[in-house]
Amino acid sequence: MQNIVLIRDPEHDKSFYPRFNLEDTSSFRDLDDHSKNVLKRLYYDYYFHRQDKLWRQNALKTLPALLNSSDMLACGEDLGLIPACVHPVMQELGLIGLRIQRMPSEPDLEFGIPSQYSYMTVCAPSCHDCSTLRAWWEEDEERRHRFFKSVIGSDDLPPSQCVPDLAHLIIRQHIESPSMWAIFPLQDLLALKEEYMTRPATEETINDPTNPKHYWRYRVHVTMESLIKDKELKTTIKDLIQGSGRSYPHIGEAERQLSRETAALALGKQ
């Protein structure tokens, strides 16, 4: 079943549909180039053009009901190959998009550029459905070199592990981006301190969608009590937030407000 290229319509014996990701099957790889090109044209037409009107109609019918049922801010997972109608519909309905650096929405980029993200987005270096920053860094040596050169801007040999200084730089790029929200898995924040990097990076993934037996079994190897007491880590994260301008009140504003309240209280006592 995994290597079927065309799926027969159960209601029409002479009709077939292209299976999703048909290029990944061994059946497709065994075909001659002409047949591959014909099937690819049919595939992209079926999934990304022919159904576009239907996708848009259904979205404009169902999504407003979802949005009106809650005061929560809705985010659309607009990653990878998506129908052409997705971004116009999201813009029309005020839905914010998702930006994961390793899964750029621009077809000509291998890695997303956080400084160029639009305001109507949520950005993150990783998420629950993919490997963490540390694990991703260790997965592919050649990709690591390309990232180090194109994103970090260095021709030097990249470290084999995502050391705290590197994690700090990547997190800072995201937190300083124009995105409305910058959200980080706890595992990526723990990479800011070497003390928390003793656990193998491959064990940090929360969910692997390609593996039906790997799901939501991750447990943090650090207690909440010890994290609360870790002034160094908290200061590092606080400085990142304040330096990005995302903190509210802004730097100094909270202190000035406290001084005003203290002075007012003192006057009241007099």
Coordinates of C-alpha atoms in Angstrom, one line a residue:
M1 CA 0.0 0.0 0.0
Q2 CA 2.9 2.4 0.7
N3 CA 4.1 2.2 -2.9
I4 CA 0.9 2.7 -4.7
V5 CA 1.1 5.7 -7.0
L6 CA -2.5 6.0 -8.1
I7 CA -5.5 5.2 -5.8
R8 CA -8.7 3.9 -7.4
D9 CA -11.9 5.8 -6.8
P10 CA -14.1 3.4 -4.8
E11 CA -17.2 4.9 -6.6
H12 CA -15.8 4.9 -10.1
D13 CA -13.7 1.9 -11.2
K14 CA -12.1 3.8 -14.1
S15 CA -11.1 6.8 -12.1
F16 CA -7.9 7.2 -10.1
Y17 CA -6.4 9.8 -7.8
P18 CA -2.7 10.5 -7.2
R19 CA -1.6 9.5 -3.7
F20 CA 0.0 12.2 -1.6
N21 CA 3.8 12.3 -1.8
L22 CA 3.8 9.9 -4.7
E23 CA 7.4 10.9 -5.5
D24 CA 8.5 9.1 -2.3
T25 CA 7.3 5.7 -3.5
S26 CA 9.6 3.0 -5.1
S27 CA 6.9 2.6 -7.8
F28 CA 7.4 6.2 -8.9
R29 CA 11.2 6.0 -8.8
D30 CA 11.1 2.9 -11.1
L31 CA 9.2 4.8 -13.9
D32 CA 10.8 6.4 -16.9
D33 CA 11.4 10.1 -16.9
H34 CA 8.5 10.9 -19.2
S35 CA 6.0 9.0 -17.0
K36 CA 7.4 10.7 -13.9
N37 CA 6.9 14.2 -15.5
V38 CA 3.3 13.4 -16.5
L39 CA 2.4 12.1 -13.1
K40 CA 4.0 15.1 -11.4
R41 CA 2.0 17.5 -13.5
L42 CA -1.2 15.6 -12.6
Y43 CA -0.2 15.5 -9.0
Y44 CA 0.4 19.3 -8.6
D45 CA -2.6 20.2 -10.7
Y46 CA -4.8 17.9 -8.5
Y47 CA -3.6 19.0 -5.1
F48 CA -2.5 22.6 -5.6
H49 CA -4.6 24.0 -8.4
R50 CA -7.8 22.0 -9.3
Q51 CA -9.0 22.0 -5.7
D52 CA -8.0 25.6 -4.9
K53 CA -11.5 27.0 -5.2
L54 CA -13.0 24.2 -3.0
W55 CA -10.3 24.7 -0.3
R56 CA -11.1 28.5 -0.3
Q57 CA -14.9 27.9 -0.1
N58 CA -14.6 25.5 2.8
A59 CA -12.1 27.7 4.6
L60 CA -14.4 30.7 4.4
K61 CA -17.3 28.6 5.6
T62 CA -15.7 26.8 8.6
L63 CA -12.9 29.0 9.8
P64 CA -15.1 32.0 10.8
A65 CA -17.2 29.7 12.9
L66 CA -14.0 28.5 14.7
L67 CA -12.7 32.1 15.1
N68 CA -16.0 33.4 16.5
S69 CA -16.3 30.6 19.0
S70 CA -13.3 31.7 21.1
D71 CA -11.4 34.8 22.2
M72 CA -8.1 33.0 21.6
L73 CA -5.7 34.1 18.9
A74 CA -5.7 31.5 16.1
C75 CA -2.6 30.5 14.2
G76 CA -2.5 28.6 10.9
E77 CA 0.2 26.0 10.3
D78 CA 1.1 27.2 6.9
L79 CA 4.3 25.2 6.4
G80 CA 5.6 23.2 3.4
L81 CA 3.6 22.8 0.2
I82 CA 0.2 24.5 0.6
P83 CA -2.6 25.4 -1.8
A84 CA -2.3 28.9 -3.3
C85 CA -5.4 30.1 -1.5
V86 CA -4.0 29.6 2.0
H87 CA -2.2 32.8 2.5
P88 CA -4.9 35.1 1.0
V89 CA -7.6 33.4 3.1
M90 CA -5.4 33.8 6.2
Q91 CA -4.9 37.4 5.5
E92 CA -8.6 38.0 4.9
L93 CA -9.5 36.3 8.2
G94 CA -6.7 37.8 10.2
L95 CA -5.0 34.5 10.9
I96 CA -1.3 34.6 11.9
G97 CA 1.1 32.2 10.3
L98 CA 3.8 29.9 11.6
R99 CA 7.5 30.3 10.8
I100 CA 10.0 27.5 11.7
Q101 CA 13.5 28.5 10.5
R102 CA 14.3 25.0 9.0
M103 CA 11.0 25.0 7.1
P104 CA 11.0 28.3 5.2
S105 CA 7.9 29.3 3.2
E106 CA 10.1 30.8 0.5
P107 CA 11.0 28.2 -2.1
D108 CA 14.4 29.6 -2.8
L109 CA 15.6 29.5 0.8
E110 CA 16.9 26.5 2.7
F111 CA 16.7 28.4 6.0
G112 CA 14.2 31.1 7.1
I113 CA 15.5 34.6 7.9
P114 CA 13.8 35.7 11.1
S115 CA 14.6 39.4 10.5
Q116 CA 12.4 39.2 7.4
Y117 CA 9.4 37.5 9.0
S118 CA 6.1 39.5 8.8
Y119 CA 4.4 40.8 11.9
M120 CA 1.4 38.4 11.5
T121 CA 3.5 35.4 12.4
V122 CA 4.6 33.2 15.2
C123 CA 8.3 32.2 14.9
A124 CA 10.2 29.4 16.6
P125 CA 13.5 27.5 16.0
S126 CA 11.7 24.2 16.5
C127 CA 8.3 22.8 17.6
H128 CA 6.7 19.7 19.1
D129 CA 6.5 17.9 15.8
C130 CA 10.2 18.1 14.9
S131 CA 13.6 17.6 16.5
T132 CA 14.8 20.2 18.9
L133 CA 17.5 22.8 18.0
R134 CA 20.2 20.7 19.5
A135 CA 19.1 17.5 17.8
W136 CA 18.6 19.2 14.5
W137 CA 22.1 20.7 14.7
E138 CA 23.6 17.3 15.2
E139 CA 21.6 15.4 12.5
D140 CA 23.4 16.6 9.3
E141 CA 27.0 17.8 9.2
E142 CA 26.8 19.3 5.6
R143 CA 23.6 21.2 6.5
R144 CA 25.2 22.4 9.6
H145 CA 28.0 23.9 7.5
R146 CA 25.5 25.6 5.2
F147 CA 23.5 27.1 8.1
F148 CA 26.7 28.3 9.8
K149 CA 27.7 30.1 6.6
S150 CA 24.4 31.5 5.4
V151 CA 22.6 32.3 8.7
I152 CA 25.5 32.8 11.2
G153 CA 27.6 34.4 8.5
S154 CA 30.8 32.6 9.3
D155 CA 33.2 30.6 7.1
D156 CA 34.7 28.9 10.2
L157 CA 34.2 25.2 11.0
P158 CA 30.9 25.0 13.0
P159 CA 30.8 23.2 16.3
S160 CA 29.6 19.6 16.2
Q161 CA 27.0 20.5 18.9
C162 CA 24.7 23.4 19.4
V163 CA 26.8 25.0 22.2
P164 CA 25.1 27.7 24.5
D165 CA 26.7 30.6 22.5
L166 CA 25.2 29.3 19.3
A167 CA 21.8 28.6 20.9
H168 CA 21.9 32.1 22.3
L169 CA 22.5 33.6 18.8
I170 CA 19.7 31.6 17.1
I171 CA 17.3 32.4 19.9
R172 CA 18.2 36.1 19.8
Q173 CA 17.6 36.2 16.0
H174 CA 14.1 34.8 16.6
I175 CA 13.2 37.0 19.6
E176 CA 14.4 40.1 17.8
S177 CA 12.3 39.3 14.7
P178 CA 9.3 41.4 13.7
S179 CA 7.0 38.4 14.4
M180 CA 4.1 39.1 16.7
W181 CA 5.0 36.1 18.8
A182 CA 8.4 34.3 19.4
I183 CA 7.8 31.0 21.2
F184 CA 10.5 28.6 22.3
P185 CA 10.2 25.0 23.4
L186 CA 11.7 24.5 26.8
Q187 CA 14.4 22.2 25.4
D188 CA 15.7 25.0 23.2
L189 CA 15.9 27.4 26.2
L190 CA 17.7 24.8 28.2
A191 CA 20.4 24.7 25.5
L192 CA 21.4 28.2 26.7
K193 CA 23.3 26.5 29.6
E194 CA 25.8 23.7 29.3
E195 CA 24.6 22.2 32.6
Y196 CA 21.3 21.1 31.0
M197 CA 22.9 19.6 27.9
T198 CA 24.0 16.3 29.4
R199 CA 20.9 14.5 28.1
P200 CA 21.3 13.1 24.5
A201 CA 19.8 15.6 22.1
T202 CA 17.8 12.9 20.3
E203 CA 15.8 12.2 23.5
E204 CA 14.4 15.8 23.5
T205 CA 12.0 15.4 20.6
I206 CA 8.3 15.5 21.8
N207 CA 6.7 13.9 18.8
D208 CA 7.9 12.3 15.6
P209 CA 5.0 12.3 13.1
T210 CA 6.8 9.8 10.9
N211 CA 7.0 7.2 13.7
P212 CA 3.6 6.0 15.1
K213 CA 5.3 4.6 18.2
H214 CA 7.1 7.9 19.1
Y215 CA 4.5 10.2 20.6
W216 CA 4.4 12.7 23.5
R217 CA 6.6 10.7 25.8
Y218 CA 9.2 13.4 26.5
R219 CA 9.8 14.3 30.1
V220 CA 12.0 17.2 31.2
H221 CA 15.1 16.0 33.0
V222 CA 15.2 19.1 35.2
T223 CA 12.8 19.9 38.0
M224 CA 10.8 23.0 38.0
E225 CA 12.1 23.9 41.4
S226 CA 15.7 23.9 40.2
L227 CA 14.9 26.0 37.2
I228 CA 13.1 28.6 39.4
K229 CA 16.3 28.8 41.5
D230 CA 18.6 29.1 38.5
K231 CA 19.3 32.9 38.5
E232 CA 21.9 32.6 35.7
L233 CA 19.4 31.0 33.2
K234 CA 16.6 33.4 34.2
T235 CA 18.9 36.4 33.8
T236 CA 20.0 35.2 30.3
I237 CA 16.4 34.8 29.2
K238 CA 15.3 38.1 30.8
D239 CA 18.2 40.0 29.0
L240 CA 17.2 38.5 25.7
I241 CA 13.6 39.6 26.1
Q242 CA 14.5 43.1 27.3
G243 CA 17.1 43.5 24.7
S244 CA 14.6 42.7 22.0
G245 CA 12.1 45.3 23.0
R246 CA 9.5 42.7 23.6
S247 CA 9.4 43.2 27.4
Y248 CA 6.5 45.1 28.9
P249 CA 6.9 47.4 30.7
H250 CA 10.0 48.3 28.8
I251 CA 13.5 48.5 30.4
G252 CA 13.5 51.1 33.1
E253 CA 9.7 51.8 32.9
A254 CA 8.9 49.2 35.6
E255 CA 11.6 50.7 37.9
R256 CA 10.3 54.3 37.2
Q257 CA 6.7 53.2 37.9
L258 CA 7.8 51.5 41.2
S259 CA 9.7 54.7 42.2
R260 CA 6.6 56.9 41.5
E261 CA 4.4 54.5 43.5
T262 CA 6.9 54.5 46.4
A263 CA 7.1 58.3 46.4
A264 CA 3.3 58.6 46.3
L265 CA 3.0 56.2 49.2
A266 CA 5.6 58.1 51.2
L267 CA 3.7 61.4 50.5
G268 CA 0.5 59.7 51.6
K269 CA 2.0 58.7 54.9
Q270 CA 3.2 62.2 55.6

